[in-house]
PDB file of N, CA and C in Angstrom:
ATOM      1  N   UNK A1341     -38.430  27.628 -53.077  1.00 51.00           N
ATOM      2  CA  UNK A1341     -37.446  27.206 -52.122  1.00 51.00           C
ATOM      3  C   UNK A1341     -36.484  28.372 -51.923  1.00 51.00           C
ATOM      4  N   UNK A1342     -36.160  28.686 -50.680  1.00 48.00           N
ATOM      5  CA  UNK A1342     -35.213  29.755 -50.399  1.00 48.00           C
ATOM      6  C   UNK A1342     -34.200  29.231 -49.396  1.00 48.00           C
ATOM      7  N   UNK A1343     -32.916  29.430 -49.662  1.00 45.00           N
ATOM      8  CA  UNK A1343     -31.897  28.868 -48.789  1.00 45.00           C
ATOM      9  C   UNK A1343     -30.721  29.818 -48.670  1.00 45.00           C
ATOM     10  N   UNK A1344     -29.961  29.658 -47.578  1.00 50.00           N
ATOM     11  CA  UNK A1344     -28.711  30.391 -47.452  1.00 50.00           C
ATOM     12  C   UNK A1344     -27.797  29.929 -48.565  1.00 50.00           C
ATOM     13  N   UNK A1345     -27.101  30.853 -49.162  1.00 59.00           N
ATOM     14  CA  UNK A1345     -26.272  30.505 -50.301  1.00 59.00           C
ATOM     15  C   UNK A1345     -25.094  29.640 -49.873  1.00 59.00           C
ATOM     16  N   UNK A1346     -24.992  28.488 -50.477  1.00 75.00           N
ATOM     17  CA  UNK A1346     -23.919  27.524 -50.274  1.00 75.00           C
ATOM     18  C   UNK A1346     -23.984  26.552 -51.444  1.00 75.00           C
ATOM     19  N   UNK A1347     -22.876  25.923 -51.778  1.00 86.00           N
ATOM     20  CA  UNK A1347     -22.890  24.966 -52.880  1.00 86.00           C
ATOM     21  C   UNK A1347     -23.818  23.796 -52.563  1.00 86.00           C
ATOM     22  N   UNK A1348     -24.558  23.342 -53.581  1.00 89.00           N
ATOM     23  CA  UNK A1348     -25.476  22.219 -53.392  1.00 89.00           C
ATOM     24  C   UNK A1348     -25.791  21.589 -54.744  1.00 89.00           C
ATOM     25  N   UNK A1349     -26.431  20.417 -54.690  1.00 92.00           N
ATOM     26  CA  UNK A1349     -26.922  19.712 -55.868  1.00 92.00           C
ATOM     27  C   UNK A1349     -28.336  19.252 -55.587  1.00 92.00           C
ATOM     28  N   UNK A1350     -29.223  19.436 -56.572  1.00 93.00           N
ATOM     29  CA  UNK A1350     -30.569  18.888 -56.501  1.00 93.00           C
ATOM     30  C   UNK A1350     -30.698  17.889 -57.642  1.00 93.00           C
ATOM     31  N   UNK A1351     -31.031  16.652 -57.308  1.00 94.00           N
ATOM     32  CA  UNK A1351     -31.258  15.602 -58.300  1.00 94.00           C
ATOM     33  C   UNK A1351     -32.749  15.325 -58.399  1.00 94.00           C
ATOM     34  N   UNK A1352     -33.257  15.289 -59.605  1.00 94.00           N
ATOM     35  CA  UNK A1352     -34.641  14.924 -59.875  1.00 94.00           C
ATOM     36  C   UNK A1352     -34.605  13.499 -60.412  1.00 94.00           C
ATOM     37  N   UNK A1353     -35.193  12.560 -59.668  1.00 94.00           N
ATOM     38  CA  UNK A1353     -35.038  11.134 -59.917  1.00 94.00           C
ATOM     39  C   UNK A1353     -36.329  10.501 -60.425  1.00 94.00           C
ATOM     40  N   UNK A1354     -36.179   9.445 -61.234  1.00 92.00           N
ATOM     41  CA  UNK A1354     -37.353   8.670 -61.644  1.00 92.00           C
ATOM     42  C   UNK A1354     -37.680   7.651 -60.551  1.00 92.00           C
ATOM     43  N   UNK A1355     -38.672   6.801 -60.779  1.00 90.00           N
ATOM     44  CA  UNK A1355     -39.074   5.850 -59.742  1.00 90.00           C
ATOM     45  C   UNK A1355     -38.054   4.735 -59.521  1.00 90.00           C
ATOM     46  N   UNK A1356     -37.061   4.619 -60.404  1.00 91.00           N
ATOM     47  CA  UNK A1356     -35.960   3.663 -60.220  1.00 91.00           C
ATOM     48  C   UNK A1356     -34.799   4.307 -59.463  1.00 91.00           C
ATOM     49  N   UNK A1357     -34.977   5.560 -59.050  1.00 91.00           N
ATOM     50  CA  UNK A1357     -33.962   6.350 -58.329  1.00 91.00           C
ATOM     51  C   UNK A1357     -32.778   6.728 -59.213  1.00 91.00           C
ATOM     52  N   UNK A1358     -33.009   6.780 -60.528  1.00 93.00           N
ATOM     53  CA  UNK A1358     -31.988   7.249 -61.459  1.00 93.00           C
ATOM     54  C   UNK A1358     -32.186   8.742 -61.686  1.00 93.00           C
ATOM     55  N   UNK A1359     -31.093   9.494 -61.704  1.00 94.00           N
ATOM     56  CA  UNK A1359     -31.171  10.929 -61.925  1.00 94.00           C
ATOM     57  C   UNK A1359     -31.581  11.211 -63.364  1.00 94.00           C
ATOM     58  N   UNK A1360     -32.617  12.014 -63.518  1.00 95.00           N
ATOM     59  CA  UNK A1360     -33.088  12.446 -64.832  1.00 95.00           C
ATOM     60  C   UNK A1360     -32.537  13.840 -65.140  1.00 95.00           C
ATOM     61  N   UNK A1361     -32.654  14.742 -64.158  1.00 96.00           N
ATOM     62  CA  UNK A1361     -32.180  16.125 -64.286  1.00 96.00           C
ATOM     63  C   UNK A1361     -31.406  16.467 -63.021  1.00 96.00           C
ATOM     64  N   UNK A1362     -30.299  17.192 -63.200  1.00 96.00           N
ATOM     65  CA  UNK A1362     -29.467  17.593 -62.066  1.00 96.00           C
ATOM     66  C   UNK A1362     -29.234  19.101 -62.124  1.00 96.00           C
ATOM     67  N   UNK A1363     -29.392  19.751 -60.972  1.00 95.00           N
ATOM     68  CA  UNK A1363     -29.139  21.188 -60.841  1.00 95.00           C
ATOM     69  C   UNK A1363     -28.053  21.376 -59.796  1.00 95.00           C
ATOM     70  N   UNK A1364     -26.919  21.968 -60.201  1.00 94.00           N
ATOM     71  CA  UNK A1364     -25.789  22.215 -59.299  1.00 94.00           C
ATOM     72  C   UNK A1364     -25.620  23.707 -59.092  1.00 94.00           C
ATOM     73  N   UNK A1365     -25.324  24.103 -57.853  1.00 92.00           N
ATOM     74  CA  UNK A1365     -24.972  25.498 -57.577  1.00 92.00           C
ATOM     75  C   UNK A1365     -23.576  25.529 -56.982  1.00 92.00           C
ATOM     76  N   UNK A1366     -22.704  26.372 -57.548  1.00 91.00           N
ATOM     77  CA  UNK A1366     -21.332  26.546 -57.072  1.00 91.00           C
ATOM     78  C   UNK A1366     -21.213  27.930 -56.456  1.00 91.00           C
ATOM     79  N   UNK A1367     -21.026  28.005 -55.146  1.00 87.00           N
ATOM     80  CA  UNK A1367     -20.935  29.281 -54.431  1.00 87.00           C
ATOM     81  C   UNK A1367     -19.715  30.092 -54.869  1.00 87.00           C
ATOM     82  N   UNK A1368     -18.638  29.411 -55.289  1.00 88.00           N
ATOM     83  CA  UNK A1368     -17.413  30.119 -55.674  1.00 88.00           C
ATOM     84  C   UNK A1368     -17.572  30.912 -56.968  1.00 88.00           C
ATOM     85  N   UNK A1369     -18.431  30.450 -57.858  1.00 90.00           N
ATOM     86  CA  UNK A1369     -18.634  31.139 -59.131  1.00 90.00           C
ATOM     87  C   UNK A1369     -20.020  31.771 -59.247  1.00 90.00           C
ATOM     88  N   UNK A1370     -20.887  31.561 -58.224  1.00 90.00           N
ATOM     89  CA  UNK A1370     -22.287  32.022 -58.271  1.00 90.00           C
ATOM     90  C   UNK A1370     -22.960  31.530 -59.547  1.00 90.00           C
ATOM     91  N   UNK A1371     -22.751  30.248 -59.850  1.00 93.00           N
ATOM     92  CA  UNK A1371     -23.264  29.690 -61.091  1.00 93.00           C
ATOM     93  C   UNK A1371     -24.108  28.445 -60.819  1.00 93.00           C
ATOM     94  N   UNK A1372     -25.280  28.441 -61.433  1.00 94.00           N
ATOM     95  CA  UNK A1372     -26.135  27.257 -61.453  1.00 94.00           C
ATOM     96  C   UNK A1372     -25.899  26.540 -62.768  1.00 94.00           C
ATOM     97  N   UNK A1373     -25.867  25.206 -62.719  1.00 96.00           N
ATOM     98  CA  UNK A1373     -25.706  24.403 -63.927  1.00 96.00           C
ATOM     99  C   UNK A1373     -26.815  23.367 -63.960  1.00 96.00           C
ATOM    100  N   UNK A1374     -27.480  23.252 -65.104  1.00 97.00           N
ATOM    101  CA  UNK A1374     -28.544  22.276 -65.298  1.00 97.00           C
ATOM    102  C   UNK A1374     -28.086  21.244 -66.308  1.00 97.00           C
ATOM    103  N   UNK A1375     -28.256  19.961 -65.937  1.00 96.00           N
ATOM    104  CA  UNK A1375     -27.856  18.873 -66.828  1.00 96.00           C
ATOM    105  C   UNK A1375     -28.987  17.856 -66.922  1.00 96.00           C
ATOM    106  N   UNK A1376     -29.309  17.460 -68.146  1.00 94.00           N
ATOM    107  CA  UNK A1376     -30.321  16.442 -68.399  1.00 94.00           C
ATOM    108  C   UNK A1376     -29.588  15.156 -68.750  1.00 94.00           C
ATOM    109  N   UNK A1377     -30.006  14.032 -68.163  1.00 90.00           N
ATOM    110  CA  UNK A1377     -29.316  12.759 -68.369  1.00 90.00           C
ATOM    111  C   UNK A1377     -29.258  12.366 -69.849  1.00 90.00           C
ATOM    112  N   UNK A1378     -30.285  12.738 -70.626  1.00 89.00           N
ATOM    113  CA  UNK A1378     -30.312  12.405 -72.052  1.00 89.00           C
ATOM    114  C   UNK A1378     -29.435  13.312 -72.904  1.00 89.00           C
ATOM    115  N   UNK A1379     -28.968  14.428 -72.334  1.00 88.00           N
ATOM    116  CA  UNK A1379     -28.155  15.400 -73.081  1.00 88.00           C
ATOM    117  C   UNK A1379     -26.968  15.863 -72.224  1.00 88.00           C
ATOM    118  N   UNK A1380     -26.060  14.973 -71.842  1.00 82.00           N
ATOM    119  CA  UNK A1380     -24.979  15.344 -70.923  1.00 82.00           C
ATOM    120  C   UNK A1380     -24.005  16.381 -71.472  1.00 82.00           C
ATOM    121  N   UNK A1381     -23.905  16.523 -72.784  1.00 88.00           N
ATOM    122  CA  UNK A1381     -22.990  17.515 -73.357  1.00 88.00           C
ATOM    123  C   UNK A1381     -23.664  18.870 -73.556  1.00 88.00           C
ATOM    124  N   UNK A1382     -24.939  18.951 -73.225  1.00 90.00           N
ATOM    125  CA  UNK A1382     -25.707  20.189 -73.396  1.00 90.00           C
ATOM    126  C   UNK A1382     -26.010  20.808 -72.027  1.00 90.00           C
ATOM    127  N   UNK A1383     -24.973  20.938 -71.211  1.00 94.00           N
ATOM    128  CA  UNK A1383     -25.124  21.534 -69.881  1.00 94.00           C
ATOM    129  C   UNK A1383     -25.380  23.031 -70.039  1.00 94.00           C
ATOM    130  N   UNK A1384     -26.387  23.540 -69.305  1.00 95.00           N
ATOM    131  CA  UNK A1384     -26.719  24.963 -69.393  1.00 95.00           C
ATOM    132  C   UNK A1384     -26.416  25.647 -68.072  1.00 95.00           C
ATOM    133  N   UNK A1385     -26.081  26.937 -68.152  1.00 95.00           N
ATOM    134  CA  UNK A1385     -25.610  27.674 -66.985  1.00 95.00           C
ATOM    135  C   UNK A1385     -26.383  28.972 -66.781  1.00 95.00           C
ATOM    136  N   UNK A1386     -26.368  29.412 -65.534  1.00 94.00           N
ATOM    137  CA  UNK A1386     -26.962  30.691 -65.160  1.00 94.00           C
ATOM    138  C   UNK A1386     -26.091  31.299 -64.069  1.00 94.00           C
ATOM    139  N   UNK A1387     -25.580  32.506 -64.310  1.00 93.00           N
ATOM    140  CA  UNK A1387     -24.807  33.234 -63.301  1.00 93.00           C
ATOM    141  C   UNK A1387     -25.746  34.182 -62.579  1.00 93.00           C
ATOM    142  N   UNK A1388     -25.605  34.251 -61.255  1.00 88.00           N
ATOM    143  CA  UNK A1388     -26.457  35.160 -60.476  1.00 88.00           C
ATOM    144  C   UNK A1388     -25.589  36.151 -59.715  1.00 88.00           C
ATOM    145  N   UNK A1389     -26.209  37.236 -59.304  1.00 86.00           N
ATOM    146  CA  UNK A1389     -25.532  38.210 -58.457  1.00 86.00           C
ATOM    147  C   UNK A1389     -25.273  37.582 -57.095  1.00 86.00           C
ATOM    148  N   UNK A1390     -24.173  37.939 -56.466  1.00 79.00           N
ATOM    149  CA  UNK A1390     -23.862  37.408 -55.142  1.00 79.00           C
ATOM    150  C   UNK A1390     -24.951  37.821 -54.156  1.00 79.00           C
ATOM    151  N   UNK A1391     -25.384  36.878 -53.342  1.00 76.00           N
ATOM    152  CA  UNK A1391     -26.452  37.128 -52.388  1.00 76.00           C
ATOM    153  C   UNK A1391     -26.311  36.143 -51.244  1.00 76.00           C
ATOM    154  N   UNK A1392     -26.792  36.517 -50.055  1.00 74.00           N
ATOM    155  CA  UNK A1392     -26.715  35.578 -48.940  1.00 74.00           C
ATOM    156  C   UNK A1392     -27.888  34.594 -48.954  1.00 74.00           C
ATOM    157  N   UNK A1393     -28.847  34.784 -49.869  1.00 80.00           N
ATOM    158  CA  UNK A1393     -29.937  33.826 -50.025  1.00 80.00           C
ATOM    159  C   UNK A1393     -30.185  33.587 -51.513  1.00 80.00           C
ATOM    160  N   UNK A1394     -30.553  32.365 -51.821  1.00 84.00           N
ATOM    161  CA  UNK A1394     -30.858  31.978 -53.190  1.00 84.00           C
ATOM    162  C   UNK A1394     -32.303  31.523 -53.232  1.00 84.00           C
ATOM    163  N   UNK A1395     -33.076  32.095 -54.139  1.00 87.00           N
ATOM    164  CA  UNK A1395     -34.485  31.728 -54.266  1.00 87.00           C
ATOM    165  C   UNK A1395     -34.688  30.984 -55.572  1.00 87.00           C
ATOM    166  N   UNK A1396     -35.257  29.782 -55.468  1.00 90.00           N
ATOM    167  CA  UNK A1396     -35.595  28.971 -56.631  1.00 90.00           C
ATOM    168  C   UNK A1396     -37.087  28.679 -56.599  1.00 90.00           C
ATOM    169  N   UNK A1397     -37.783  28.988 -57.672  1.00 91.00           N
ATOM    170  CA  UNK A1397     -39.176  28.588 -57.850  1.00 91.00           C
ATOM    171  C   UNK A1397     -39.154  27.494 -58.905  1.00 91.00           C
ATOM    172  N   UNK A1398     -39.521  26.273 -58.508  1.00 92.00           N
ATOM    173  CA  UNK A1398     -39.442  25.120 -59.394  1.00 92.00           C
ATOM    174  C   UNK A1398     -40.853  24.601 -59.641  1.00 92.00           C
ATOM    175  N   UNK A1399     -41.248  24.578 -60.906  1.00 91.00           N
ATOM    176  CA  UNK A1399     -42.562  24.089 -61.308  1.00 91.00           C
ATOM    177  C   UNK A1399     -42.364  22.807 -62.109  1.00 91.00           C
ATOM    178  N   UNK A1400     -43.022  21.734 -61.661  1.00 90.00           N
ATOM    179  CA  UNK A1400     -42.867  20.423 -62.291  1.00 90.00           C
ATOM    180  C   UNK A1400     -44.238  19.927 -62.724  1.00 90.00           C
ATOM    181  N   UNK A1401     -44.349  19.592 -64.006  1.00 88.00           N
ATOM    182  CA  UNK A1401     -45.565  19.004 -64.559  1.00 88.00           C
ATOM    183  C   UNK A1401     -45.217  17.572 -64.984  1.00 88.00           C
ATOM    184  N   UNK A1402     -46.080  16.922 -65.726  1.00 86.00           N
ATOM    185  CA  UNK A1402     -45.842  15.529 -66.124  1.00 86.00           C
ATOM    186  C   UNK A1402     -44.650  15.354 -67.053  1.00 86.00           C
ATOM    187  N   UNK A1403     -44.312  16.377 -67.836  1.00 90.00           N
ATOM    188  CA  UNK A1403     -43.194  16.221 -68.769  1.00 90.00           C
ATOM    189  C   UNK A1403     -42.359  17.491 -68.932  1.00 90.00           C
ATOM    190  N   UNK A1404     -42.588  18.479 -68.093  1.00 92.00           N
ATOM    191  CA  UNK A1404     -41.822  19.724 -68.211  1.00 92.00           C
ATOM    192  C   UNK A1404     -41.496  20.276 -66.830  1.00 92.00           C
ATOM    193  N   UNK A1405     -40.313  20.870 -66.727  1.00 93.00           N
ATOM    194  CA  UNK A1405     -39.879  21.508 -65.492  1.00 93.00           C
ATOM    195  C   UNK A1405     -39.422  22.924 -65.828  1.00 93.00           C
ATOM    196  N   UNK A1406     -39.842  23.888 -65.011  1.00 95.00           N
ATOM    197  CA  UNK A1406     -39.364  25.258 -65.159  1.00 95.00           C
ATOM    198  C   UNK A1406     -38.781  25.694 -63.828  1.00 95.00           C
ATOM    199  N   UNK A1407     -37.606  26.296 -63.897  1.00 95.00           N
ATOM    200  CA  UNK A1407     -36.903  26.754 -62.707  1.00 95.00           C
ATOM    201  C   UNK A1407     -36.635  28.239 -62.865  1.00 95.00           C
ATOM    202  N   UNK A1408     -37.179  29.030 -61.950  1.00 94.00           N
ATOM    203  CA  UNK A1408     -36.965  30.476 -61.940  1.00 94.00           C
ATOM    204  C   UNK A1408     -35.991  30.789 -60.808  1.00 94.00           C
ATOM    205  N   UNK A1409     -34.897  31.462 -61.147  1.00 93.00           N
ATOM    206  CA  UNK A1409     -33.825  31.766 -60.206  1.00 93.00           C
ATOM    207  C   UNK A1409     -33.900  33.243 -59.828  1.00 93.00           C
ATOM    208  N   UNK A1410     -33.923  33.525 -58.538  1.00 91.00           N
ATOM    209  CA  UNK A1410     -33.953  34.911 -58.037  1.00 91.00           C
ATOM    210  C   UNK A1410     -35.056  35.724 -58.728  1.00 91.00           C
ATOM    211  N   UNK A1411     -36.272  35.199 -58.722  1.00 90.00           N
ATOM    212  CA  UNK A1411     -37.433  35.896 -59.295  1.00 90.00           C
ATOM    213  C   UNK A1411     -37.255  36.239 -60.778  1.00 90.00           C
ATOM    214  N   UNK A1412     -36.562  35.378 -61.514  1.00 91.00           N
ATOM    215  CA  UNK A1412     -36.444  35.572 -62.960  1.00 91.00           C
ATOM    216  C   UNK A1412     -35.095  36.062 -63.429  1.00 91.00           C
ATOM    217  N   UNK A1413     -34.125  36.224 -62.535  1.00 91.00           N
ATOM    218  CA  UNK A1413     -32.776  36.611 -62.956  1.00 91.00           C
ATOM    219  C   UNK A1413     -32.215  35.570 -63.921  1.00 91.00           C
ATOM    220  N   UNK A1414     -32.619  34.329 -63.720  1.00 93.00           N
ATOM    221  CA  UNK A1414     -32.284  33.240 -64.622  1.00 93.00           C
ATOM    222  C   UNK A1414     -33.465  32.285 -64.699  1.00 93.00           C
ATOM    223  N   UNK A1415     -33.622  31.625 -65.846  1.00 95.00           N
ATOM    224  CA  UNK A1415     -34.735  30.690 -66.037  1.00 95.00           C
ATOM    225  C   UNK A1415     -34.233  29.477 -66.814  1.00 95.00           C
ATOM    226  N   UNK A1416     -34.635  28.283 -66.356  1.00 96.00           N
ATOM    227  CA  UNK A1416     -34.377  27.035 -67.071  1.00 96.00           C
ATOM    228  C   UNK A1416     -35.718  26.389 -67.389  1.00 96.00           C
ATOM    229  N   UNK A1417     -35.853  25.841 -68.588  1.00 95.00           N
ATOM    230  CA  UNK A1417     -37.008  25.021 -68.965  1.00 95.00           C
ATOM    231  C   UNK A1417     -36.468  23.717 -69.519  1.00 95.00           C
ATOM    232  N   UNK A1418     -37.005  22.608 -69.023  1.00 94.00           N
ATOM    233  CA  UNK A1418     -36.489  21.306 -69.436  1.00 94.00           C
ATOM    234  C   UNK A1418     -37.634  20.322 -69.622  1.00 94.00           C
ATOM    235  N   UNK A1419     -37.595  19.574 -70.731  1.00 93.00           N
ATOM    236  CA  UNK A1419     -38.566  18.498 -70.994  1.00 93.00           C
ATOM    237  C   UNK A1419     -37.974  17.191 -70.494  1.00 93.00           C
ATOM    238  N   UNK A1420     -38.842  16.316 -70.004  1.00 92.00           N
ATOM    239  CA  UNK A1420     -38.412  14.985 -69.598  1.00 92.00           C
ATOM    240  C   UNK A1420     -39.572  14.017 -69.805  1.00 92.00           C
ATOM    241  N   UNK A1421     -39.263  12.743 -69.879  1.00 91.00           N
ATOM    242  CA  UNK A1421     -40.292  11.734 -70.137  1.00 91.00           C
ATOM    243  C   UNK A1421     -40.081  10.557 -69.194  1.00 91.00           C
ATOM    244  N   UNK A1422     -40.917  10.481 -68.174  1.00 90.00           N
ATOM    245  CA  UNK A1422     -40.929   9.354 -67.237  1.00 90.00           C
ATOM    246  C   UNK A1422     -42.382   8.982 -66.969  1.00 90.00           C
ATOM    247  N   UNK A1423     -42.597   7.774 -66.478  1.00 87.00           N
ATOM    248  CA  UNK A1423     -43.959   7.282 -66.259  1.00 87.00           C
ATOM    249  C   UNK A1423     -44.514   7.577 -64.867  1.00 87.00           C
ATOM    250  N   UNK A1424     -43.708   8.118 -63.972  1.00 86.00           N
ATOM    251  CA  UNK A1424     -44.160   8.370 -62.607  1.00 86.00           C
ATOM    252  C   UNK A1424     -43.694   9.759 -62.158  1.00 86.00           C
ATOM    253  N   UNK A1425     -44.241  10.270 -61.066  1.00 86.00           N
ATOM    254  CA  UNK A1425     -43.789  11.573 -60.560  1.00 86.00           C
ATOM    255  C   UNK A1425     -42.297  11.537 -60.206  1.00 86.00           C
ATOM    256  N   UNK A1426     -41.642  12.673 -60.354  1.00 89.00           N
ATOM    257  CA  UNK A1426     -40.222  12.766 -60.011  1.00 89.00           C
ATOM    258  C   UNK A1426     -40.034  12.800 -58.495  1.00 89.00           C
ATOM    259  N   UNK A1427     -38.940  12.223 -58.040  1.00 90.00           N
ATOM    260  CA  UNK A1427     -38.494  12.333 -56.652  1.00 90.00           C
ATOM    261  C   UNK A1427     -37.401  13.390 -56.626  1.00 90.00           C
ATOM    262  N   UNK A1428     -37.290  14.103 -55.519  1.00 90.00           N
ATOM    263  CA  UNK A1428     -36.302  15.173 -55.407  1.00 90.00           C
ATOM    264  C   UNK A1428     -35.344  14.845 -54.269  1.00 90.00           C
ATOM    265  N   UNK A1429     -34.032  14.925 -54.562  1.00 89.00           N
ATOM    266  CA  UNK A1429     -33.000  14.661 -53.572  1.00 89.00           C
ATOM    267  C   UNK A1429     -32.004  15.810 -53.600  1.00 89.00           C
ATOM    268  N   UNK A1430     -31.753  16.412 -52.434  1.00 87.00           N
ATOM    269  CA  UNK A1430     -30.832  17.545 -52.340  1.00 87.00           C
ATOM    270  C   UNK A1430     -29.643  17.152 -51.481  1.00 87.00           C
ATOM    271  N   UNK A1431     -28.441  17.527 -51.923  1.00 87.00           N
ATOM    272  CA  UNK A1431     -27.233  17.225 -51.150  1.00 87.00           C
ATOM    273  C   UNK A1431     -26.284  18.409 -51.166  1.00 87.00           C
ATOM    274  N   UNK A1432     -25.431  18.455 -50.147  1.00 82.00           N
ATOM    275  CA  UNK A1432     -24.364  19.446 -50.115  1.00 82.00           C
ATOM    276  C   UNK A1432     -24.665  20.705 -49.348  1.00 82.00           C
ATOM    277  N   UNK A1433     -25.915  20.969 -49.005  1.00 63.00           N
ATOM    278  CA  UNK A1433     -26.251  22.174 -48.270  1.00 63.00           C
ATOM    279  C   UNK A1433     -26.331  21.819 -46.789  1.00 63.00           C
ATOM    280  N   UNK A1434     -25.426  22.361 -45.987  1.00 67.00           N
ATOM    281  CA  UNK A1434     -25.376  22.025 -44.573  1.00 67.00           C
ATOM    282  C   UNK A1434     -26.248  22.944 -43.721  1.00 67.00           C
ATOM    283  N   UNK A1435     -26.771  23.992 -44.311  1.00 63.00           N
ATOM    284  CA  UNK A1435     -27.580  24.947 -43.555  1.00 63.00           C
ATOM    285  C   UNK A1435     -29.056  24.640 -43.753  1.00 63.00           C
ATOM    286  N   UNK A1436     -29.904  25.073 -42.799  1.00 58.00           N
ATOM    287  CA  UNK A1436     -31.346  24.829 -42.955  1.00 58.00           C
ATOM    288  C   UNK A1436     -31.900  25.535 -44.187  1.00 58.00           C
ATOM    289  N   UNK A1437     -32.914  24.937 -44.778  1.00 63.00           N
ATOM    290  CA  UNK A1437     -33.574  25.546 -45.921  1.00 63.00           C
ATOM    291  C   UNK A1437     -35.054  25.704 -45.631  1.00 63.00           C
ATOM    292  N   UNK A1438     -35.659  26.605 -46.333  1.00 65.00           N
ATOM    293  CA  UNK A1438     -37.107  26.772 -46.288  1.00 65.00           C
ATOM    294  C   UNK A1438     -37.640  26.165 -47.573  1.00 65.00           C
ATOM    295  N   UNK A1439     -38.512  25.188 -47.457  1.00 69.00           N
ATOM    296  CA  UNK A1439     -38.998  24.465 -48.615  1.00 69.00           C
ATOM    297  C   UNK A1439     -40.509  24.381 -48.545  1.00 69.00           C
ATOM    298  N   UNK A1440     -41.174  24.788 -49.605  1.00 71.00           N
ATOM    299  CA  UNK A1440     -42.622  24.676 -49.686  1.00 71.00           C
ATOM    300  C   UNK A1440     -42.972  23.948 -50.972  1.00 71.00           C
ATOM    301  N   UNK A1441     -43.918  23.017 -50.902  1.00 72.00           N
ATOM    302  CA  UNK A1441     -44.358  22.284 -52.079  1.00 72.00           C
ATOM    303  C   UNK A1441     -45.881  22.352 -52.167  1.00 72.00           C
ATOM    304  N   UNK A1442     -46.376  22.507 -53.369  1.00 73.00           N
ATOM    305  CA  UNK A1442     -47.822  22.590 -53.596  1.00 73.00           C
ATOM    306  C   UNK A1442     -48.189  21.665 -54.737  1.00 73.00           C
ATOM    307  N   UNK A1443     -49.343  21.043 -54.631  1.00 73.00           N
ATOM    308  CA  UNK A1443     -49.927  20.278 -55.722  1.00 73.00           C
ATOM    309  C   UNK A1443     -51.095  21.075 -56.273  1.00 73.00           C
ATOM    310  N   UNK A1444     -51.164  21.178 -57.597  1.00 74.00           N
ATOM    311  CA  UNK A1444     -52.269  21.875 -58.255  1.00 74.00           C
ATOM    312  C   UNK A1444     -53.003  20.897 -59.147  1.00 74.00           C
ATOM    313  N   UNK A1445     -54.310  20.966 -59.135  1.00 73.00           N
ATOM    314  CA  UNK A1445     -55.124  20.145 -60.015  1.00 73.00           C
ATOM    315  C   UNK A1445     -55.955  21.082 -60.892  1.00 73.00           C
ATOM    316  N   UNK A1446     -55.737  20.989 -62.180  1.00 73.00           N
ATOM    317  CA  UNK A1446     -56.485  21.824 -63.115  1.00 73.00           C
ATOM    318  C   UNK A1446     -57.703  21.050 -63.596  1.00 73.00           C
ATOM    319  N   UNK A1447     -58.831  21.665 -63.512  1.00 78.00           N
ATOM    320  CA  UNK A1447     -60.060  21.037 -63.973  1.00 78.00           C
ATOM    321  C   UNK A1447     -60.532  21.707 -65.251  1.00 78.00           C
ATOM    322  N   UNK A1448     -61.217  20.908 -66.067  1.00 67.00           N
ATOM    323  CA  UNK A1448     -61.812  21.532 -67.248  1.00 67.00           C
ATOM    324  C   UNK A1448     -61.520  20.864 -68.530  1.00 67.00           C
TER     325      UNK A1448
END
């Protein structure tokens, strides 16, 4: 996902529409914050260099999520346990974004 830099929040929701993992970006501090619903006091942060675009590569499996920020300038890895695929909800970004999603099936 690549977007014009602006403050935003991405919520990763279970099938009951409850937030499991939340990713916040604050344009004023150039800081991303990751919070897991099961560990609210263990908020993790990543500061990035100022840029007019923010690139996030987000990989989601059945129980793990990896987020690569600016091609590896920052990385988050988070475990989660839900019975269904996550839903993604983004808020706060008023500018258009470029979003690509892929499904991979591993055989073997």
